[in-house]
Amino acid sequence: MSIKNIISITKARNNLFKITDQIQKSGSYFTLTEHGSPKVVIMSAEEFDSWQETLEVMHDFPDLDKDIKEAEKAVKSGEYKKWTTLENLLAREGFLIADKSGKKYGVSNKNKTKRRKRVK
Protein backbone atom coordinates (compact mmCIF):
# COMPACT_ATOMS: atom_id res chain seq x y z
CA MET A 1 0.00 0.00 0.00
CA SER A 2 1.33 3.44 -0.82
CA ILE A 3 1.92 5.98 1.89
CA LYS A 4 0.48 9.34 0.91
CA ASN A 5 1.55 12.45 2.77
CA ILE A 6 -0.04 15.83 2.14
CA ILE A 7 1.87 18.87 3.31
CA SER A 8 2.25 22.51 2.36
CA ILE A 9 5.08 23.64 0.12
CA THR A 10 6.39 25.80 2.96
CA LYS A 11 6.54 22.84 5.34
CA ALA A 12 8.20 20.74 2.62
CA ARG A 13 10.82 23.45 2.07
CA ASN A 14 11.64 23.45 5.78
CA ASN A 15 11.87 19.63 5.95
CA LEU A 16 13.24 18.76 2.51
CA PHE A 17 16.03 16.46 3.72
CA LYS A 18 13.69 14.53 6.04
CA ILE A 19 11.15 14.22 3.21
CA THR A 20 13.72 12.86 0.75
CA ASP A 21 14.79 10.24 3.30
CA GLN A 22 11.19 9.19 3.89
CA ILE A 23 10.39 9.07 0.17
CA GLN A 24 13.00 6.36 -0.32
CA LYS A 25 10.54 3.93 1.31
CA SER A 26 8.76 1.96 -1.39
CA GLY A 27 5.45 3.49 -2.36
CA SER A 28 5.89 6.62 -0.26
CA TYR A 29 5.21 9.99 -1.83
CA PHE A 30 4.26 13.53 -0.87
CA THR A 31 1.61 15.80 -2.33
CA LEU A 32 2.62 19.41 -1.81
CA THR A 33 -0.10 21.99 -1.49
CA GLU A 34 -0.33 25.74 -1.89
CA HIS A 35 -3.18 27.39 -0.02
CA GLY A 36 -4.71 23.95 0.47
CA SER A 37 -4.72 23.02 -3.24
CA PRO A 38 -2.48 20.20 -4.54
CA LYS A 39 0.34 21.54 -6.72
CA VAL A 40 2.99 18.83 -7.12
CA VAL A 41 3.85 15.30 -6.10
CA ILE A 42 7.29 14.23 -4.95
CA MET A 43 8.29 10.57 -5.23
CA SER A 44 11.53 8.60 -5.39
CA ALA A 45 13.36 8.37 -8.69
CA GLU A 46 12.90 4.57 -8.58
CA GLU A 47 9.12 4.95 -8.14
CA PHE A 48 8.99 7.53 -10.95
CA ASP A 49 10.91 5.19 -13.30
CA SER A 50 8.48 2.41 -12.44
CA TRP A 51 5.50 4.62 -13.31
CA GLN A 52 7.16 5.63 -16.59
CA GLU A 53 7.74 1.99 -17.55
CA THR A 54 4.15 1.12 -16.67
CA LEU A 55 2.84 3.93 -18.86
CA GLU A 56 5.06 2.80 -21.75
CA VAL A 57 3.80 -0.80 -21.46
CA MET A 58 0.19 0.42 -21.32
CA HIS A 59 0.82 2.47 -24.46
CA ASP A 60 2.56 -0.38 -26.32
CA PHE A 61 0.02 -3.02 -25.22
CA PRO A 62 -3.35 -1.29 -24.77
CA ASP A 63 -5.23 -4.62 -24.44
CA LEU A 64 -2.75 -6.23 -22.06
CA ASP A 65 -5.42 -7.22 -19.50
CA LYS A 66 -7.43 -8.94 -22.23
CA ASP A 67 -4.32 -10.65 -23.63
CA ILE A 68 -3.34 -11.94 -20.17
CA LYS A 69 -6.84 -13.33 -19.58
CA GLU A 70 -6.77 -15.08 -22.97
CA ALA A 71 -3.35 -16.57 -22.21
CA GLU A 72 -4.51 -17.78 -18.78
CA LYS A 73 -7.55 -19.39 -20.40
CA ALA A 74 -5.31 -21.08 -22.98
CA VAL A 75 -3.04 -22.42 -20.25
CA LYS A 76 -5.97 -23.83 -18.27
CA SER A 77 -7.47 -25.49 -21.37
CA GLY A 78 -4.13 -26.71 -22.74
CA GLU A 79 -4.66 -24.82 -25.99
CA TYR A 80 -1.25 -23.16 -25.60
CA LYS A 81 0.41 -26.50 -26.39
CA LYS A 82 -0.71 -26.06 -30.00
CA TRP A 83 0.95 -22.65 -30.31
CA THR A 84 4.08 -22.26 -32.41
CA THR A 85 7.19 -21.92 -30.29
CA LEU A 86 9.93 -19.44 -31.05
CA GLU A 87 12.29 -22.34 -31.70
CA ASN A 88 9.90 -23.83 -34.30
CA LEU A 89 9.30 -20.46 -35.92
CA LEU A 90 13.02 -19.79 -36.26
CA ALA A 91 13.64 -23.34 -37.49
CA ARG A 92 11.16 -22.78 -40.33
CA GLU A 93 13.21 -19.74 -41.32
CA GLY A 94 16.44 -21.73 -41.30
CA PHE A 95 17.78 -20.66 -37.92
CA LEU A 96 19.13 -23.03 -35.28
CA ILE A 97 18.68 -22.29 -31.58
CA ALA A 98 20.71 -25.14 -30.05
CA ASP A 99 22.80 -27.94 -31.40
CA LYS A 100 21.73 -31.59 -30.96
CA SER A 101 23.69 -32.02 -27.71
CA GLY A 102 21.82 -29.07 -26.20
CA LYS A 103 25.06 -27.65 -24.84
CA LYS A 104 25.73 -24.79 -27.24
CA TYR A 105 23.21 -22.04 -27.65
CA GLY A 106 23.16 -19.34 -30.24
CA VAL A 107 21.50 -18.34 -33.44
CA SER A 108 22.80 -19.65 -36.71
CA ASN A 109 21.44 -18.42 -40.00
CA LYS A 110 22.70 -21.37 -42.02
CA ASN A 111 19.98 -22.36 -44.42
CA LYS A 112 19.03 -26.00 -44.69
CA THR A 113 19.34 -25.98 -48.47
CA LYS A 114 21.85 -24.32 -50.68
CA ARG A 115 20.76 -22.04 -53.45
CA ARG A 116 20.76 -23.55 -56.87
CA LYS A 117 22.69 -21.88 -59.61
CA ARG A 118 20.58 -20.18 -62.22
CA VAL A 119 20.54 -21.85 -65.58
CA LYS A 120 20.32 -19.47 -68.51
XYZ file of N, CA, C and O in Angstrom:
480
model
N 0.848 -1.166 0.000
C 0.000 0.000 0.000
C 0.898 1.234 0.000
O 1.909 1.290 0.676
N 0.516 2.236 -0.750
C 1.327 3.444 -0.823
C 1.031 4.345 0.373
O -0.070 4.377 0.895
N 2.063 5.050 0.776
C 1.924 5.978 1.889
C 1.856 7.377 1.304
O 2.801 7.853 0.686
N 0.701 8.025 1.481
C 0.485 9.344 0.911
C 0.566 10.375 2.032
O -0.095 10.253 3.049
N 1.392 11.366 1.812
C 1.548 12.451 2.773
C 1.192 13.755 2.077
O 1.697 14.028 0.993
N 0.345 14.536 2.703
C -0.045 15.834 2.145
C 0.471 16.920 3.075
O 0.116 16.945 4.262
N 1.325 17.766 2.523
C 1.866 18.874 3.314
C 1.969 20.117 2.444
O 1.945 20.045 1.221
N 2.115 21.249 3.100
C 2.247 22.510 2.359
C 3.655 22.618 1.770
O 4.596 21.993 2.269
N 3.770 23.417 0.736
C 5.077 23.640 0.117
C 6.036 24.260 1.119
O 7.216 23.901 1.177
N 5.547 25.157 1.954
C 6.386 25.802 2.961
C 6.946 24.771 3.933
O 8.140 24.773 4.243
N 6.087 23.873 4.417
C 6.539 22.838 5.338
C 7.534 21.909 4.640
O 8.526 21.483 5.239
N 7.290 21.598 3.385
C 8.199 20.742 2.623
C 9.563 21.410 2.477
O 10.596 20.753 2.617
N 9.572 22.713 2.212
C 10.824 23.447 2.069
C 11.633 23.373 3.363
O 12.840 23.176 3.335
N 10.962 23.478 4.497
C 11.644 23.448 5.782
C 12.113 22.044 6.173
O 12.979 21.912 7.036
N 11.545 21.016 5.579
C 11.865 19.634 5.951
C 12.317 18.792 4.751
O 12.128 17.580 4.735
N 12.907 19.432 3.760
C 13.236 18.760 2.509
C 14.111 17.520 2.699
O 13.844 16.472 2.115
N 15.140 17.605 3.546
C 16.032 16.457 3.721
C 15.315 15.290 4.404
O 15.502 14.131 4.033
N 14.464 15.579 5.369
C 13.693 14.528 6.038
C 12.715 13.880 5.039
O 12.525 12.666 5.030
N 12.111 14.708 4.206
C 11.147 14.217 3.213
C 11.843 13.293 2.216
O 11.338 12.212 1.901
N 13.024 13.699 1.738
C 13.722 12.857 0.755
C 14.130 11.520 1.364
O 14.097 10.497 0.675
N 14.482 11.513 2.635
C 14.794 10.241 3.298
C 13.548 9.366 3.392
O 13.600 8.164 3.151
N 12.430 9.956 3.732
C 11.188 9.193 3.895
C 10.663 8.679 2.556
O 10.097 7.597 2.471
N 10.873 9.444 1.504
C 10.386 9.065 0.170
C 11.079 7.813 -0.339
O 10.501 7.072 -1.140
N 12.275 7.537 0.140
C 13.004 6.357 -0.319
C 12.291 5.058 0.039
O 12.555 4.022 -0.542
N 11.343 5.110 0.972
C 10.544 3.930 1.308
C 9.645 3.627 0.111
O 9.056 4.512 -0.477
N 9.547 2.365 -0.224
C 8.762 1.961 -1.387
C 7.314 2.413 -1.272
O 6.655 2.170 -0.273
N 6.850 3.077 -2.303
C 5.452 3.493 -2.357
C 5.138 4.774 -1.615
O 4.001 5.211 -1.598
N 6.130 5.390 -1.005
C 5.889 6.618 -0.256
C 6.024 7.828 -1.178
O 6.930 7.887 -2.004
N 5.105 8.759 -1.055
C 5.211 9.993 -1.834
C 4.538 11.129 -1.073
O 3.801 10.918 -0.120
N 4.829 12.342 -1.499
C 4.265 13.527 -0.868
C 3.516 14.353 -1.907
O 4.010 14.557 -3.010
N 2.342 14.823 -1.528
C 1.615 15.800 -2.329
C 1.815 17.140 -1.636
O 1.497 17.293 -0.463
N 2.373 18.085 -2.365
C 2.625 19.406 -1.807
C 1.505 20.349 -2.216
O 1.087 20.366 -3.376
N 1.034 21.105 -1.252
C -0.100 21.994 -1.490
C 0.307 23.452 -1.353
O 1.268 23.790 -0.666
N -0.477 24.287 -2.014
C -0.328 25.736 -1.891
C -1.713 26.285 -1.613
O -2.634 26.064 -2.414
N -1.888 26.896 -0.464
C -3.184 27.391 -0.021
C -4.236 26.281 -0.023
O -5.383 26.485 -0.402
N -3.801 25.086 0.359
C -4.714 23.954 0.466
C -4.983 23.194 -0.824
O -5.626 22.148 -0.804
N -4.501 23.702 -1.947
C -4.721 23.021 -3.238
C -3.477 22.233 -3.643
O -2.363 22.755 -3.557
N -3.636 20.991 -4.105
C -2.477 20.199 -4.539
C -1.777 20.862 -5.722
O -2.421 21.303 -6.662
N -0.447 20.924 -5.644
C 0.342 21.539 -6.723
C 1.295 20.555 -7.382
O 1.401 20.515 -8.598
N 2.022 19.781 -6.573
C 2.992 18.828 -7.118
C 3.042 17.577 -6.248
O 2.595 17.587 -5.108
N 3.617 16.537 -6.837
C 3.846 15.297 -6.104
C 5.337 15.006 -6.155
O 5.972 15.141 -7.200
N 5.877 14.612 -5.023
C 7.285 14.227 -4.947
C 7.337 12.740 -4.637
O 6.685 12.266 -3.711
N 8.116 12.007 -5.447
C 8.294 10.571 -5.229
C 9.742 10.225 -5.525
O 10.471 11.016 -6.127
N 10.150 9.023 -5.141
C 11.527 8.600 -5.387
C 11.757 8.435 -6.885
O 10.818 8.185 -7.645
N 13.004 8.556 -7.279
C 13.359 8.366 -8.693
C 13.010 6.945 -9.139
O 12.533 6.739 -10.258
N 13.216 5.966 -8.256
C 12.895 4.572 -8.583
C 11.392 4.410 -8.829
O 10.982 3.753 -9.785
N 10.583 5.022 -7.979
C 9.125 4.946 -8.136
C 8.697 5.645 -9.437
O 7.849 5.151 -10.165
N 9.304 6.795 -9.721
C 8.995 7.526 -10.950
C 9.320 6.683 -12.180
O 8.526 6.591 -13.115
N 10.517 6.053 -12.181
C 10.907 5.193 -13.301
C 9.909 4.051 -13.487
O 9.568 3.693 -14.609
N 9.452 3.489 -12.377
C 8.476 2.407 -12.438
C 7.177 2.880 -13.085
O 6.593 2.186 -13.921
N 6.721 4.048 -12.708
C 5.501 4.620 -13.313
C 5.705 4.843 -14.806
O 4.819 4.552 -15.613
N 6.870 5.376 -15.177
C 7.162 5.627 -16.592
C 7.121 4.325 -17.389
O 6.530 4.271 -18.474
N 7.738 3.281 -16.855
C 7.742 1.986 -17.548
C 6.325 1.441 -17.680
O 5.961 0.902 -18.728
N 5.544 1.588 -16.629
C 4.150 1.119 -16.668
C 3.373 1.847 -17.755
O 2.628 1.226 -18.520
N 3.535 3.153 -17.840
C 2.839 3.932 -18.864
C 3.275 3.518 -20.270
O 2.452 3.440 -21.184
N 4.565 3.234 -20.445
C 5.058 2.795 -21.748
C 4.451 1.446 -22.138
O 4.042 1.256 -23.287
N 4.389 0.518 -21.182
C 3.802 -0.797 -21.457
C 2.325 -0.643 -21.802
O 1.825 -1.262 -22.743
N 1.617 0.197 -21.048
C 0.191 0.421 -21.320
C -0.016 1.013 -22.708
O -0.987 0.706 -23.383
N 0.913 1.861 -23.128
C 0.822 2.465 -24.456
C 1.098 1.429 -25.542
O 0.394 1.352 -26.554
N 2.158 0.613 -25.330
C 2.556 -0.381 -26.325
C 1.577 -1.555 -26.405
O 1.428 -2.168 -27.464
N 0.941 -1.883 -25.286
C 0.017 -3.023 -25.221
C -1.303 -2.580 -24.590
O -1.582 -2.893 -23.436
N -2.129 -1.853 -25.344
C -3.355 -1.289 -24.765
C -4.357 -2.343 -24.296
O -5.163 -2.071 -23.412
N -4.300 -3.552 -24.840
C -5.229 -4.618 -24.443
C -4.537 -5.671 -23.594
O -4.899 -6.851 -23.633
N -3.554 -5.278 -22.811
C -2.753 -6.229 -22.056
C -3.600 -7.068 -21.106
O -3.413 -8.279 -21.015
N -4.555 -6.456 -20.411
C -5.424 -7.221 -19.500
C -6.159 -8.321 -20.252
O -6.227 -9.469 -19.799
N -6.701 -7.979 -21.405
C -7.433 -8.944 -22.228
C -6.494 -10.052 -22.710
O -6.843 -11.238 -22.666
N -5.292 -9.676 -23.143
C -4.316 -10.651 -23.625
C -3.904 -11.614 -22.509
O -3.759 -12.818 -22.742
N -3.724 -11.089 -21.309
C -3.344 -11.940 -20.171
C -4.461 -12.922 -19.852
O -4.209 -14.111 -19.621
N -5.700 -12.450 -19.856
C -6.840 -13.332 -19.576
C -6.948 -14.433 -20.628
O -7.222 -15.591 -20.304
N -6.727 -14.083 -21.891
C -6.769 -15.080 -22.969
C -5.656 -16.109 -22.795
O -5.877 -17.309 -22.996
N -4.475 -15.652 -22.413
C -3.352 -16.571 -22.211
C -3.624 -17.493 -21.023
O -3.338 -18.696 -21.089
N -4.173 -16.955 -19.940
C -4.509 -17.780 -18.781
C -5.550 -18.838 -19.139
O -5.440 -19.993 -18.725
N -6.515 -18.452 -19.948
C -7.551 -19.395 -20.402
C -6.917 -20.500 -21.248
O -7.255 -21.678 -21.104
N -5.985 -20.111 -22.124
C -5.309 -21.082 -22.984
C -4.454 -22.046 -22.164
O -4.364 -23.232 -22.490
N -3.844 -21.552 -21.103
C -3.035 -22.418 -20.246
C -3.930 -23.413 -19.529
O -3.633 -24.612 -19.468
N -5.052 -22.949 -18.987
C -5.975 -23.835 -18.273
C -6.552 -24.912 -19.197
O -6.711 -26.054 -18.797
N -6.861 -24.535 -20.431
C -7.473 -25.487 -21.367
C -6.441 -26.352 -22.084
O -6.798 -27.354 -22.696
N -5.172 -25.969 -22.033
C -4.131 -26.711 -22.736
C -3.956 -26.274 -24.178
O -3.119 -26.814 -24.901
N -4.735 -25.302 -24.614
C -4.664 -24.817 -25.994
C -3.278 -24.281 -26.345
O -2.829 -24.381 -27.492
N -2.569 -23.747 -25.355
C -1.252 -23.159 -25.599
C -0.268 -24.177 -26.166
O 0.698 -23.823 -26.834
N -0.502 -25.463 -25.905
C 0.410 -26.500 -26.389
C 0.419 -26.587 -27.909
O 1.359 -27.106 -28.493
N -0.612 -26.056 -28.533
C -0.707 -26.056 -29.995
C -0.018 -24.842 -30.620
O 0.147 -24.778 -31.827
N 0.336 -23.866 -29.800
C 0.946 -22.648 -30.314
C 2.345 -22.924 -30.850
O 3.070 -23.770 -30.364
N 2.745 -22.160 -31.844
C 4.083 -22.261 -32.413
C 5.084 -21.687 -31.420
O 4.881 -20.602 -30.882
N 6.152 -22.417 -31.188
C 7.194 -21.919 -30.295
C 8.170 -21.064 -31.093
O 8.243 -21.168 -32.322
N 8.925 -20.264 -30.391
C 9.934 -19.439 -31.048
C 10.954 -20.323 -31.753
O 11.376 -20.033 -32.873
N 11.328 -21.422 -31.102
C 12.287 -22.343 -31.700
C 11.764 -22.899 -33.032
O 12.487 -22.947 -34.019
N 10.495 -23.294 -33.066
C 9.902 -23.830 -34.302
C 9.796 -22.749 -35.374
O 10.042 -23.002 -36.550
N 9.417 -21.555 -34.973
C 9.296 -20.456 -35.918
C 10.652 -20.140 -36.553
O 10.756 -19.988 -37.771
N 11.684 -20.065 -35.730
C 13.023 -19.789 -36.256
C 13.530 -20.948 -37.116
O 14.200 -20.727 -38.128
N 13.209 -22.176 -36.709
C 13.637 -23.340 -37.490
C 13.039 -23.306 -38.891
O 13.718 -23.638 -39.868
N 11.789 -22.885 -39.009
C 11.156 -22.780 -40.332
C 11.863 -21.766 -41.207
O 11.857 -21.859 -42.430
N 12.492 -20.770 -40.572
C 13.207 -19.737 -41.319
C 14.672 -20.101 -41.544
O 15.428 -19.306 -42.079
N 15.071 -21.286 -41.073
C 16.437 -21.731 -41.303
C 17.398 -21.395 -40.195
O 18.611 -21.515 -40.363
N 16.915 -20.976 -39.045
C 17.779 -20.661 -37.920
C 17.841 -21.842 -36.962
O 16.894 -22.611 -36.845
N 18.943 -21.962 -36.244
C 19.130 -23.035 -35.283
C 19.340 -22.413 -33.913
O 20.197 -21.548 -33.747
N 18.569 -22.841 -32.928
C 18.677 -22.289 -31.578
C 19.728 -23.028 -30.760
O 20.517 -22.447 -30.069
N 19.750 -24.346 -30.809
C 20.711 -25.137 -30.048
C 21.145 -26.333 -30.895
O 20.384 -26.835 -31.709
N 22.368 -26.759 -30.667
C 22.800 -27.943 -31.401
C 22.164 -29.189 -30.786
O 21.489 -29.126 -29.776
N 22.385 -30.340 -31.379
C 21.732 -31.590 -30.958
C 22.082 -31.968 -29.522
O 21.279 -32.540 -28.810
N 23.296 -31.650 -29.073
C 23.692 -32.016 -27.713
C 23.004 -31.129 -26.681
O 22.952 -31.472 -25.509
N 22.500 -29.983 -27.118
C 21.824 -29.072 -26.204
C 22.781 -28.261 -25.355
O 22.367 -27.566 -24.437
N 24.073 -28.351 -25.664
C 25.061 -27.649 -24.836
C 25.387 -26.256 -25.361
O 25.667 -25.360 -24.600
N 25.365 -26.074 -26.658
C 25.730 -24.788 -27.235
C 24.475 -24.060 -27.692
O 23.658 -24.617 -28.408
N 24.350 -22.849 -27.251
C 23.206 -22.038 -27.651
C 23.683 -20.865 -28.478
O 24.757 -20.343 -28.268
N 22.853 -20.465 -29.385
C 23.160 -19.343 -30.242
C 22.202 -19.335 -31.396
O 21.308 -20.168 -31.473
N 22.363 -18.400 -32.266
C 21.500 -18.339 -33.442
C 22.388 -18.465 -34.661
O 23.335 -17.723 -34.827
N 22.069 -19.433 -35.475
C 22.797 -19.650 -36.709
C 21.841 -19.368 -37.857
O 20.679 -19.751 -37.805
N 22.312 -18.689 -38.859
C 21.441 -18.416 -40.000
C 21.774 -19.295 -41.192
O 21.449 -18.971 -42.320
N 22.390 -20.433 -40.937
C 22.699 -21.367 -42.022
C 21.402 -21.956 -42.537
O 20.615 -22.505 -41.791
N 21.181 -21.805 -43.806
C 19.976 -22.364 -44.418
C 20.130 -23.859 -44.592
O 21.227 -24.366 -44.788
N 19.016 -24.546 -44.547
C 19.030 -25.998 -44.694
C 19.427 -26.405 -46.111
O 20.076 -27.409 -46.308
N 19.024 -25.660 -47.079
C 19.337 -25.976 -48.471
C 20.176 -24.882 -49.079
O 20.037 -23.720 -48.758
N 21.043 -25.303 -49.972
C 21.852 -24.323 -50.676
C 21.087 -23.802 -51.870
O 20.251 -24.498 -52.434
N 21.398 -22.601 -52.264
C 20.761 -22.036 -53.447
C 21.271 -22.739 -54.694
O 22.447 -23.057 -54.822
N 20.359 -22.963 -55.588
C 20.757 -23.551 -56.868
C 21.251 -22.455 -57.794
O 20.760 -21.337 -57.765
N 22.191 -22.840 -58.636
C 22.690 -21.879 -59.608
C 21.647 -21.687 -60.673
O 20.950 -22.622 -61.075
N 21.531 -20.469 -61.143
C 20.585 -20.183 -62.219
C 21.092 -20.721 -63.542
O 22.265 -20.577 -63.883
N 20.219 -21.352 -64.260
C 20.545 -21.854 -65.580
C 19.951 -20.893 -66.592
O 18.767 -20.596 -66.563
N 20.802 -20.429 -67.516
C 20.320 -19.468 -68.507
C 19.943 -20.157 -69.778
O 20.376 -21.136 -70.197
